[in-house]
PDB file of C-alpha atoms and ligand atoms in Angstrom:
ATOM      1  CA  UNK A  13     -20.365 -14.798  -3.005  1.00 92.00           C
ATOM      2  CA  UNK A  14     -18.438 -11.540  -3.118  1.00 97.00           C
ATOM      3  CA  UNK A  15     -19.193  -9.722   0.142  1.00 98.00           C
ATOM      4  CA  UNK A  16     -16.165  -7.478   0.685  1.00 98.00           C
ATOM      5  CA  UNK A  17     -13.248  -5.738  -0.978  1.00 98.00           C
ATOM      6  CA  UNK A  18     -10.005  -5.354   0.948  1.00 98.00           C
ATOM      7  CA  UNK A  19      -7.715  -2.637  -0.356  1.00 98.00           C
ATOM      8  CA  UNK A  20      -3.996  -2.138   0.051  1.00 98.00           C
ATOM      9  CA  UNK A  21      -3.135   1.572   0.361  1.00 98.00           C
ATOM     10  CA  UNK A  22       0.354   2.448  -0.881  1.00 98.00           C
ATOM     11  CA  UNK A  23       0.561   1.977  -4.625  1.00 98.00           C
ATOM     12  CA  UNK A  24      -3.049   0.740  -4.852  1.00 98.00           C
ATOM     13  CA  UNK A  25      -5.357   3.498  -3.587  1.00 98.00           C
ATOM     14  CA  UNK A  26      -2.744   6.133  -4.444  1.00 98.00           C
ATOM     15  CA  UNK A  27       0.758   6.364  -5.887  1.00 98.00           C
ATOM     16  CA  UNK A  28       2.319   7.296  -2.576  1.00 98.00           C
ATOM     17  CA  UNK A  29       5.784   5.807  -2.613  1.00 98.00           C
ATOM     18  CA  UNK A  30       8.026   7.782  -5.005  1.00 97.00           C
ATOM     19  CA  UNK A  31       6.704  11.295  -4.390  1.00 97.00           C
ATOM     20  CA  UNK A  32       5.267  10.789  -0.929  1.00 98.00           C
ATOM     21  CA  UNK A  33       6.911   8.357   1.471  1.00 98.00           C
ATOM     22  CA  UNK A  34      10.352   8.693  -0.191  1.00 98.00           C
ATOM     23  CA  UNK A  35      10.376  12.469   0.166  1.00 98.00           C
ATOM     24  CA  UNK A  36       9.174  12.242   3.761  1.00 98.00           C
ATOM     25  CA  UNK A  37      11.979   9.822   4.675  1.00 98.00           C
ATOM     26  CA  UNK A  38      14.532  12.187   3.111  1.00 98.00           C
ATOM     27  CA  UNK A  39      13.089  15.192   4.965  1.00 98.00           C
ATOM     28  CA  UNK A  40      13.354  13.296   8.270  1.00 98.00           C
ATOM     29  CA  UNK A  41      16.967  12.305   7.558  1.00 98.00           C
ATOM     30  CA  UNK A  42      17.849  15.935   6.820  1.00 98.00           C
ATOM     31  CA  UNK A  43      16.060  17.092   9.964  1.00 98.00           C
ATOM     32  CA  UNK A  44      18.292  14.823  12.034  1.00 97.00           C
ATOM     33  CA  UNK A  45      21.494  15.839  10.254  1.00 97.00           C
ATOM     34  CA  UNK A  46      21.980  12.540   8.436  1.00 97.00           C
ATOM     35  CA  UNK A  47      23.446  12.529   4.929  1.00 95.00           C
ATOM     36  CA  UNK A  48      21.069   9.759   3.838  1.00 97.00           C
ATOM     37  CA  UNK A  49      19.325  10.552   0.549  1.00 98.00           C
ATOM     38  CA  UNK A  50      17.036   7.968  -1.027  1.00 98.00           C
ATOM     39  CA  UNK A  51      16.857   8.638  -4.770  1.00 98.00           C
ATOM     40  CA  UNK A  52      14.181   7.104  -7.012  1.00 98.00           C
ATOM     41  CA  UNK A  53      16.109   3.948  -8.096  1.00 97.00           C
ATOM     42  CA  UNK A  54      17.482   3.282  -4.604  1.00 98.00           C
ATOM     43  CA  UNK A  55      13.989   3.611  -3.134  1.00 98.00           C
ATOM     44  CA  UNK A  56      12.817   0.926  -5.583  1.00 97.00           C
ATOM     45  CA  UNK A  57      15.355  -1.450  -4.031  1.00 97.00           C
ATOM     46  CA  UNK A  58      14.367  -0.436  -0.509  1.00 98.00           C
ATOM     47  CA  UNK A  59      10.712  -1.270  -1.239  1.00 97.00           C
ATOM     48  CA  UNK A  60      11.792  -4.905  -1.022  1.00 97.00           C
ATOM     49  CA  UNK A  61      11.205  -4.400   2.706  1.00 97.00           C
ATOM     50  CA  UNK A  62       7.772  -3.221   3.848  1.00 97.00           C
ATOM     51  CA  UNK A  63       7.300  -0.948   6.845  1.00 97.00           C
ATOM     52  CA  UNK A  64       9.123   2.332   7.293  1.00 98.00           C
ATOM     53  CA  UNK A  65      11.097   1.411  10.414  1.00 98.00           C
ATOM     54  CA  UNK A  66      12.043  -1.919   8.882  1.00 97.00           C
ATOM     55  CA  UNK A  67      13.090  -0.118   5.675  1.00 98.00           C
ATOM     56  CA  UNK A  68      15.392   2.288   7.537  1.00 98.00           C
ATOM     57  CA  UNK A  69      17.125  -0.659   9.230  1.00 98.00           C
ATOM     58  CA  UNK A  70      17.431  -2.506   5.921  1.00 98.00           C
ATOM     59  CA  UNK A  71      19.029   0.576   4.339  1.00 98.00           C
ATOM     60  CA  UNK A  72      21.626   0.872   7.070  1.00 98.00           C
ATOM     61  CA  UNK A  73      22.464  -2.850   6.985  1.00 97.00           C
ATOM     62  CA  UNK A  74      22.593  -3.189   3.211  1.00 97.00           C
ATOM     63  CA  UNK A  75      23.740   0.194   1.914  1.00 97.00           C
ATOM     64  CA  UNK A  76      25.597   1.993   4.712  1.00 96.00           C
ATOM     65  CA  UNK A  77      28.387  -0.275   5.940  1.00 94.00           C
ATOM     66  CA  UNK A  78      30.268   2.978   6.697  1.00 93.00           C
ATOM     67  CA  UNK A  79      27.712   4.079   9.293  1.00 95.00           C
ATOM     68  CA  UNK A  80      28.531   3.203  12.868  1.00 94.00           C
ATOM     69  CA  UNK A  81      25.318   2.754  14.748  1.00 96.00           C
ATOM     70  CA  UNK A  82      24.959   4.683  17.995  1.00 96.00           C
ATOM     71  CA  UNK A  83      24.067   2.722  21.158  1.00 96.00           C
ATOM     72  CA  UNK A  84      20.510   4.027  20.998  1.00 97.00           C
ATOM     73  CA  UNK A  85      20.059   3.102  17.333  1.00 97.00           C
ATOM     74  CA  UNK A  86      16.707   1.406  18.009  1.00 97.00           C
ATOM     75  CA  UNK A  87      15.366   4.619  19.539  1.00 98.00           C
ATOM     76  CA  UNK A  88      16.809   6.655  16.691  1.00 98.00           C
ATOM     77  CA  UNK A  89      14.908   4.548  14.152  1.00 98.00           C
ATOM     78  CA  UNK A  90      11.667   5.139  16.040  1.00 98.00           C
ATOM     79  CA  UNK A  91      12.361   8.889  16.293  1.00 98.00           C
ATOM     80  CA  UNK A  92      13.278   9.171  12.624  1.00 98.00           C
ATOM     81  CA  UNK A  93      10.161   7.283  11.646  1.00 98.00           C
ATOM     82  CA  UNK A  94       7.923   9.536  13.778  1.00 98.00           C
ATOM     83  CA  UNK A  95       9.442  12.562  12.061  1.00 98.00           C
ATOM     84  CA  UNK A  96       8.937  10.901   8.688  1.00 98.00           C
ATOM     85  CA  UNK A  97       5.247  10.309   9.473  1.00 98.00           C
ATOM     86  CA  UNK A  98       4.925  14.014  10.356  1.00 98.00           C
ATOM     87  CA  UNK A  99       6.433  15.069   7.023  1.00 98.00           C
ATOM     88  CA  UNK A 100       4.283  12.601   5.124  1.00 98.00           C
ATOM     89  CA  UNK A 101       1.030  13.710   6.745  1.00 98.00           C
ATOM     90  CA  UNK A 102       1.971  17.330   6.053  1.00 97.00           C
ATOM     91  CA  UNK A 103       2.634  16.525   2.391  1.00 97.00           C
ATOM     92  CA  UNK A 104      -0.751  14.838   2.093  1.00 97.00           C
ATOM     93  CA  UNK A 105      -2.372  17.838   3.793  1.00 95.00           C
ATOM     94  CA  UNK A 106      -1.038  20.021   0.968  1.00 94.00           C
ATOM     95  CA  UNK A 107      -3.067  17.829  -1.419  1.00 91.00           C
ATOM     96  CA  UNK A 108       0.186  16.265  -2.629  1.00 84.00           C
ATOM     97  CA  UNK A 109      -1.194  12.893  -3.699  1.00 97.00           C
ATOM     98  CA  UNK A 110      -4.494  12.076  -5.440  1.00 97.00           C
ATOM     99  CA  UNK A 111      -6.276   8.715  -5.534  1.00 97.00           C
ATOM    100  CA  UNK A 112      -5.437   6.532  -8.521  1.00 98.00           C
ATOM    101  CA  UNK A 113      -7.666   6.391 -11.573  1.00 97.00           C
ATOM    102  CA  UNK A 114     -10.969   4.650 -10.916  1.00 98.00           C
ATOM    103  CA  UNK A 115     -10.532   4.237  -7.168  1.00 98.00           C
ATOM    104  CA  UNK A 116     -13.213   6.663  -6.021  1.00 97.00           C
ATOM    105  CA  UNK A 117     -15.626   5.463  -8.700  1.00 97.00           C
ATOM    106  CA  UNK A 118     -15.244   1.841  -7.594  1.00 98.00           C
ATOM    107  CA  UNK A 119     -15.498   2.696  -3.887  1.00 97.00           C
ATOM    108  CA  UNK A 120     -18.723   4.586  -4.531  1.00 96.00           C
ATOM    109  CA  UNK A 121     -20.172   1.753  -6.581  1.00 98.00           C
ATOM    110  CA  UNK A 122     -19.232  -0.851  -3.969  1.00 98.00           C
ATOM    111  CA  UNK A 123     -20.627   1.229  -1.142  1.00 96.00           C
ATOM    112  CA  UNK A 124     -23.883   1.790  -3.022  1.00 96.00           C
ATOM    113  CA  UNK A 125     -24.206  -1.957  -3.645  1.00 97.00           C
ATOM    114  CA  UNK A 126     -23.687  -2.908  -0.004  1.00 97.00           C
ATOM    115  CA  UNK A 127     -20.277  -4.484  -0.570  1.00 98.00           C
ATOM    116  CA  UNK A 128     -18.238  -4.196   2.622  1.00 98.00           C
ATOM    117  CA  UNK A 129     -14.928  -2.318   2.453  1.00 98.00           C
ATOM    118  CA  UNK A 130     -11.707  -2.729   4.421  1.00 98.00           C
ATOM    119  CA  UNK A 131      -8.054  -1.800   4.327  1.00 98.00           C
ATOM    120  CA  UNK A 132      -4.990  -3.996   4.874  1.00 98.00           C
ATOM    121  CA  UNK A 133      -1.743  -2.053   4.758  1.00 98.00           C
ATOM    122  CA  UNK A 134       1.726  -1.943   6.222  1.00 97.00           C
ATOM    123  CA  UNK A 135       1.729   1.795   6.578  1.00 97.00           C
ATOM    124  CA  UNK A 136       1.107   3.736   9.804  1.00 96.00           C
ATOM    125  CA  UNK A 137      -2.601   4.329  10.664  1.00 96.00           C
ATOM    126  CA  UNK A 138      -2.123   8.144  10.725  1.00 96.00           C
ATOM    127  CA  UNK A 139      -1.018   7.987   7.092  1.00 97.00           C
ATOM    128  CA  UNK A 140      -4.177   6.171   6.065  1.00 97.00           C
ATOM    129  CA  UNK A 141      -6.386   8.686   7.876  1.00 95.00           C
ATOM    130  CA  UNK A 142      -4.527  11.573   6.245  1.00 96.00           C
ATOM    131  CA  UNK A 143      -4.659  10.094   2.739  1.00 97.00           C
ATOM    132  CA  UNK A 144      -8.348   9.245   2.919  1.00 96.00           C
ATOM    133  CA  UNK A 145      -9.315  12.457   4.693  1.00 95.00           C
ATOM    134  CA  UNK A 146      -7.559  14.542   2.061  1.00 95.00           C
ATOM    135  CA  UNK A 147      -8.957  12.627  -0.911  1.00 96.00           C
ATOM    136  CA  UNK A 148     -12.348  11.143  -0.004  1.00 94.00           C
ATOM    137  CA  UNK A 149     -13.045  13.697   2.715  1.00 88.00           C
ATOM    138  CA  UNK A 150     -14.684  13.046   6.061  1.00 81.00           C
ATOM    139  CA  UNK A 151     -13.990  10.211   8.436  1.00 87.00           C
ATOM    140  CA  UNK A 152     -12.328   7.144   6.786  1.00 89.00           C
ATOM    141  CA  UNK A 153     -14.499   4.929   9.004  1.00 90.00           C
ATOM    142  CA  UNK A 154     -17.487   6.050   6.932  1.00 91.00           C
ATOM    143  CA  UNK A 155     -15.894   4.328   3.970  1.00 95.00           C
ATOM    144  CA  UNK A 156     -13.939   1.439   5.489  1.00 97.00           C
ATOM    145  CA  UNK A 157     -15.389  -0.589   8.348  1.00 97.00           C
ATOM    146  CA  UNK A 158     -11.988  -2.082   9.205  1.00 98.00           C
ATOM    147  CA  UNK A 159      -8.614  -0.404   8.808  1.00 97.00           C
ATOM    148  CA  UNK A 160      -5.839  -2.898   9.425  1.00 97.00           C
ATOM    149  CA  UNK A 161      -2.602  -0.923   9.432  1.00 96.00           C
ATOM    150  CA  UNK A 162       0.996  -0.724  10.614  1.00 93.00           C
ATOM    151  CA  UNK A 163       2.177  -2.454  13.760  1.00 93.00           C
ATOM    152  CA  UNK A 164      -1.133  -4.159  14.697  1.00 96.00           C
ATOM    153  CA  UNK A 165       0.545  -7.344  13.504  1.00 96.00           C
ATOM    154  CA  UNK A 166       4.257  -7.834  14.178  1.00 94.00           C
ATOM    155  CA  UNK A 167       4.930  -9.607  10.871  1.00 97.00           C
ATOM    156  CA  UNK A 168       4.265  -7.183   8.018  1.00 97.00           C
ATOM    157  CA  UNK A 169       3.635  -8.089   4.368  1.00 98.00           C
ATOM    158  CA  UNK A 170       4.648 -10.413   2.690  1.00 98.00           C
ATOM    159  CA  UNK A 171       3.330 -12.249   5.763  1.00 98.00           C
ATOM    160  CA  UNK A 172      -0.438 -12.813   5.413  1.00 98.00           C
ATOM    161  CA  UNK A 173      -1.083 -11.702   9.006  1.00 98.00           C
ATOM    162  CA  UNK A 174      -2.527  -8.251   8.241  1.00 98.00           C
ATOM    163  CA  UNK A 175      -5.147  -9.864   5.968  1.00 98.00           C
ATOM    164  CA  UNK A 176      -5.976 -12.489   8.599  1.00 98.00           C
ATOM    165  CA  UNK A 177      -6.368  -9.644  11.113  1.00 98.00           C
ATOM    166  CA  UNK A 178      -8.797  -7.780   8.816  1.00 98.00           C
ATOM    167  CA  UNK A 179     -10.795 -10.942   8.010  1.00 98.00           C
ATOM    168  CA  UNK A 180     -11.050 -11.766  11.676  1.00 98.00           C
ATOM    169  CA  UNK A 181     -12.364  -8.274  12.526  1.00 98.00           C
ATOM    170  CA  UNK A 182     -14.912  -8.497   9.697  1.00 98.00           C
ATOM    171  CA  UNK A 183     -15.838 -12.067  10.634  1.00 98.00           C
ATOM    172  CA  UNK A 184     -15.615 -13.063   6.986  1.00 98.00           C
ATOM    173  CA  UNK A 185     -14.082 -16.011   5.154  1.00 98.00           C
ATOM    174  CA  UNK A 186     -11.333 -15.269   2.677  1.00 98.00           C
ATOM    175  CA  UNK A 187     -13.462 -17.009   0.031  1.00 98.00           C
ATOM    176  CA  UNK A 188     -16.082 -14.233   0.228  1.00 98.00           C
ATOM    177  CA  UNK A 189     -13.607 -11.383  -0.297  1.00 98.00           C
ATOM    178  CA  UNK A 190     -11.377  -9.941  -2.978  1.00 98.00           C
ATOM    179  CA  UNK A 191      -8.084  -8.130  -2.336  1.00 98.00           C
ATOM    180  CA  UNK A 192      -6.694  -5.270  -4.422  1.00 98.00           C
ATOM    181  CA  UNK A 193      -2.911  -4.945  -4.387  1.00 98.00           C
ATOM    182  CA  UNK A 194      -0.039  -3.399  -6.345  1.00 98.00           C
ATOM    183  CA  UNK A 195       3.124  -5.277  -5.364  1.00 98.00           C
ATOM    184  CA  UNK A 196       4.686  -8.703  -5.016  1.00 98.00           C
ATOM    185  CA  UNK A 197       4.948  -8.356  -1.232  1.00 98.00           C
ATOM    186  CA  UNK A 198       1.290  -7.374  -1.105  1.00 98.00           C
ATOM    187  CA  UNK A 199       0.235 -10.275  -3.318  1.00 98.00           C
ATOM    188  CA  UNK A 200       2.242 -12.771  -1.285  1.00 98.00           C
ATOM    189  CA  UNK A 201       0.330 -11.523   1.761  1.00 98.00           C
ATOM    190  CA  UNK A 202      -3.158 -11.560   0.197  1.00 98.00           C
ATOM    191  CA  UNK A 203      -2.759 -14.813  -1.732  1.00 98.00           C
ATOM    192  CA  UNK A 204      -1.099 -16.281   1.356  1.00 98.00           C
ATOM    193  CA  UNK A 205      -4.264 -15.440   3.291  1.00 98.00           C
ATOM    194  CA  UNK A 206      -6.339 -17.299   0.691  1.00 98.00           C
ATOM    195  CA  UNK A 207      -7.743 -14.212  -1.036  1.00 98.00           C
ATOM    196  CA  UNK A 208      -8.439 -13.881  -4.715  1.00 98.00           C
ATOM    197  CA  UNK A 209      -6.455 -10.815  -5.725  1.00 98.00           C
ATOM    198  CA  UNK A 210      -6.566  -8.164  -8.444  1.00 98.00           C
ATOM    199  CA  UNK A 211      -3.392  -6.164  -9.105  1.00 98.00           C
ATOM    200  CA  UNK A 212      -3.016  -2.639 -10.441  1.00 98.00           C
ATOM    201  CA  UNK A 213       0.670  -2.073 -11.174  1.00 98.00           C
ATOM    202  CA  UNK A 214       2.793   1.072 -10.901  1.00 95.00           C
ATOM    203  CA  UNK A 215       6.290   2.068 -12.014  1.00 95.00           C
ATOM    204  CA  UNK A 216       7.941   0.349  -9.072  1.00 96.00           C
ATOM    205  CA  UNK A 217       6.018  -2.928  -9.403  1.00 97.00           C
ATOM    206  CA  UNK A 218       5.532  -3.550 -13.133  1.00 95.00           C
ATOM    207  CA  UNK A 219       8.104  -6.358 -13.288  1.00 95.00           C
ATOM    208  CA  UNK A 220       7.058  -8.038 -10.024  1.00 97.00           C
ATOM    209  CA  UNK A 221       5.979 -11.666  -9.850  1.00 97.00           C
ATOM    210  CA  UNK A 222       2.197 -11.767  -9.526  1.00 98.00           C
ATOM    211  CA  UNK A 223       1.713 -15.537  -9.532  1.00 95.00           C
ATOM    212  CA  UNK A 224      -1.636 -16.646  -8.191  1.00 96.00           C
ATOM    213  CA  UNK A 225      -3.657 -13.493  -8.885  1.00 97.00           C
ATOM    214  CA  UNK A 226      -6.856 -13.351 -10.957  1.00 97.00           C
ATOM    215  CA  UNK A 227      -5.967 -10.211 -12.945  1.00 97.00           C
ATOM    216  CA  UNK A 228      -3.141  -7.725 -13.494  1.00 98.00           C
ATOM    217  CA  UNK A 229      -3.907  -4.346 -15.044  1.00 97.00           C
ATOM    218  CA  UNK A 230      -2.500  -0.863 -15.431  1.00 98.00           C
ATOM    219  CA  UNK A 231      -5.142   0.768 -13.213  1.00 98.00           C
ATOM    220  CA  UNK A 232      -8.871   0.518 -12.512  1.00 98.00           C
ATOM    221  CA  UNK A 233      -9.711   2.746 -15.472  1.00 97.00           C
ATOM    222  CA  UNK A 234     -12.345   5.402 -15.975  1.00 96.00           C
ATOM    223  CA  UNK A 235     -14.954   5.804 -18.720  1.00 94.00           C
ATOM    224  CA  UNK A 236     -12.973   7.095 -21.707  1.00 94.00           C
ATOM    225  CA  UNK A 237      -9.659   6.227 -20.019  1.00 95.00           C
ATOM    226  CA  UNK A 238      -9.573   2.429 -20.288  1.00 96.00           C
ATOM    227  CA  UNK A 239      -7.196   0.229 -18.321  1.00 97.00           C
ATOM    228  CA  UNK A 240      -4.603  -1.957 -20.022  1.00 96.00           C
ATOM    229  CA  UNK A 241      -4.756  -5.657 -19.228  1.00 95.00           C
ATOM    230  CA  UNK A 242      -1.567  -7.624 -18.453  1.00 95.00           C
ATOM    231  CA  UNK A 243      -3.199 -10.803 -17.175  1.00 94.00           C
ATOM    232  CA  UNK A 244      -6.800 -11.949 -16.996  1.00 91.00           C
ATOM    233  CA  UNK A 245      -9.940 -11.611 -19.078  1.00 90.00           C
ATOM    234  CA  UNK A 246     -12.061  -8.470 -19.328  1.00 88.00           C
ATOM    235  CA  UNK A 247     -13.980  -8.665 -22.596  1.00 85.00           C
ATOM    236  CA  UNK A 248     -15.985  -5.555 -23.315  1.00 87.00           C
ATOM    237  CA  UNK A 249     -14.893  -3.639 -20.223  1.00 93.00           C
ATOM    238  CA  UNK A 250     -12.915  -0.396 -20.133  1.00 93.00           C
ATOM    239  CA  UNK A 251     -13.000   0.048 -16.381  1.00 96.00           C
ATOM    240  CA  UNK A 252     -13.100  -2.222 -13.391  1.00 97.00           C
ATOM    241  CA  UNK A 253     -16.578  -2.246 -11.893  1.00 97.00           C
ATOM    242  CA  UNK A 254     -18.396  -4.599  -9.536  1.00 97.00           C
ATOM    243  CA  UNK A 255     -19.635  -6.785 -12.390  1.00 96.00           C
ATOM    244  CA  UNK A 256     -16.083  -7.449 -13.505  1.00 96.00           C
ATOM    245  CA  UNK A 257     -14.853  -8.015  -9.952  1.00 97.00           C
ATOM    246  CA  UNK A 258     -17.691 -10.506  -9.400  1.00 97.00           C
ATOM    247  CA  UNK A 259     -16.733 -12.295 -12.629  1.00 95.00           C
ATOM    248  CA  UNK A 260     -13.087 -12.540 -11.564  1.00 95.00           C
ATOM    249  CA  UNK A 261     -14.074 -13.595  -8.065  1.00 96.00           C
ATOM    250  CA  UNK A 262     -16.307 -16.395  -9.381  1.00 95.00           C
ATOM    251  CA  UNK A 263     -13.859 -17.611 -12.027  1.00 88.00           C
ATOM    252  CA  UNK A 264     -10.474 -17.187 -10.405  1.00 64.00           C
TER     253      UNK A 264
HETATM  254  C1  LIG B  23       3.646  -0.057   2.112  1.00 72.47           C
HETATM  255  C2  LIG B  23       4.852   0.070   2.927  1.00 72.47           C
HETATM  256  C3  LIG B  23       4.963   1.165   3.882  1.00 72.47           C
HETATM  257  C4  LIG B  23       5.175   2.525   3.298  1.00 72.47           C
HETATM  258  C5  LIG B  23       5.688   3.462   4.353  1.00 72.47           C
HETATM  259  O1  LIG B  23       3.522  -1.394   1.650  1.00 72.47           O
HETATM  260  O2  LIG B  23       5.733  -0.745   2.845  1.00 72.47           O
HETATM  261  O3  LIG B  23       6.072   0.891   4.685  1.00 72.47           O
HETATM  262  O4  LIG B  23       6.136   2.454   2.262  1.00 72.47           O
HETATM  263  O5  LIG B  23       4.842   3.523   5.446  1.00 72.47           O
HETATM  264  P1  LIG B  23       2.115  -2.017   1.255  1.00 72.47           P
HETATM  265  P2  LIG B  23       5.390   3.602   6.945  1.00 72.47           P
HETATM  266  O6  LIG B  23       1.541  -1.150   0.191  1.00 72.47           O
HETATM  267  O7  LIG B  23       2.449  -3.387   0.720  1.00 72.47           O
HETATM  268  O8  LIG B  23       1.259  -2.099   2.490  1.00 72.47           O
HETATM  269  O9  LIG B  23       6.623   4.436   6.933  1.00 72.47           O
HETATM  270  O10 LIG B  23       4.259   4.231   7.728  1.00 72.47           O
HETATM  271  O11 LIG B  23       5.675   2.186   7.386  1.00 72.47           O
HETATM  272 MG1  LIG B  24       1.151  -1.523  -1.836  1.00 72.47          MG
END
C-alpha cells in the first residue's frame, strides 16, 4: 500500500541547478578571488558528482590541472562551500526559484489524503529550508516529517544511503513508498534502496539512463498544462495525482 512519497529536491521540487546552485558557486569563487567560472554546459558535466564540496573537488581534479592546491585545500573547499550556501540562500530569498509545475498541487493532495511526506536530497539542509520556506511558506516540517539532507550520510547519491536513512527515520518499508527523482544519480540511489520511482526530467537530465523506474515524464503537470510521457502508462491523465501514483506503485 502506498503510505509515503519521498521527494528529491534539486531538479525535482524545483529547477535549482542551472540558475541557482551554479550561480551561487560562481559568486563564491569570485568572492575568494578565484578565476573559476562554471558555465551552463560545464555545470552539466560537473553534475556527474553530487554534493557541492565533492563537486568543487571534482572540478579541480578533472578540469584545473593548472591549479596548484594550497596546503589547506580541504579547508578552502569547506569555506568556499559555506560561502556558496550563503549566496544560494540569498538568491532563494529574492524569490529566485519557483516550485516546478504540479509540485504544490500534488503535495497538497497527498497531505490532505494522509500520505506521509519526506525528503531525500544531497543538498545542504539550509538550502532545503530556504527553498521550502520561500515557496510553500512556513516551517518545512509542517509539510515533510523527515528531511534527509546533505552530510547526514557520508556516501551521497548515487549511493542509496540517504533513502535508507529516510526510511529508517519514518520506520517504513521501501515497498510502501514511492520516490520522485529527476536524475540518473538520484534514480540509482532510490532504485538501489528498493523504491519504486517516478522521474520528472529537466534540461540537464533528459538523456540520462532511467532504467528501473515506473514512469518518466516532463513534469507533474497541471490542469490545462498536461505532462508529456516518456516512459510508463497514464491513460486519461493530464497531471500526476495520487490515483496515478497509486496505479504506478501497484503495477511497477
Ligand atoms: C543535488 C546535488 C547538490 C546540489 C548542490 O543532487 O548534487 O549537490 O547540486 O547542493 P540531488 P550543495 O538532486 O540528486 O540530491 O552545494 O548544498 O551540496
Ligand atoms: Mg535531483
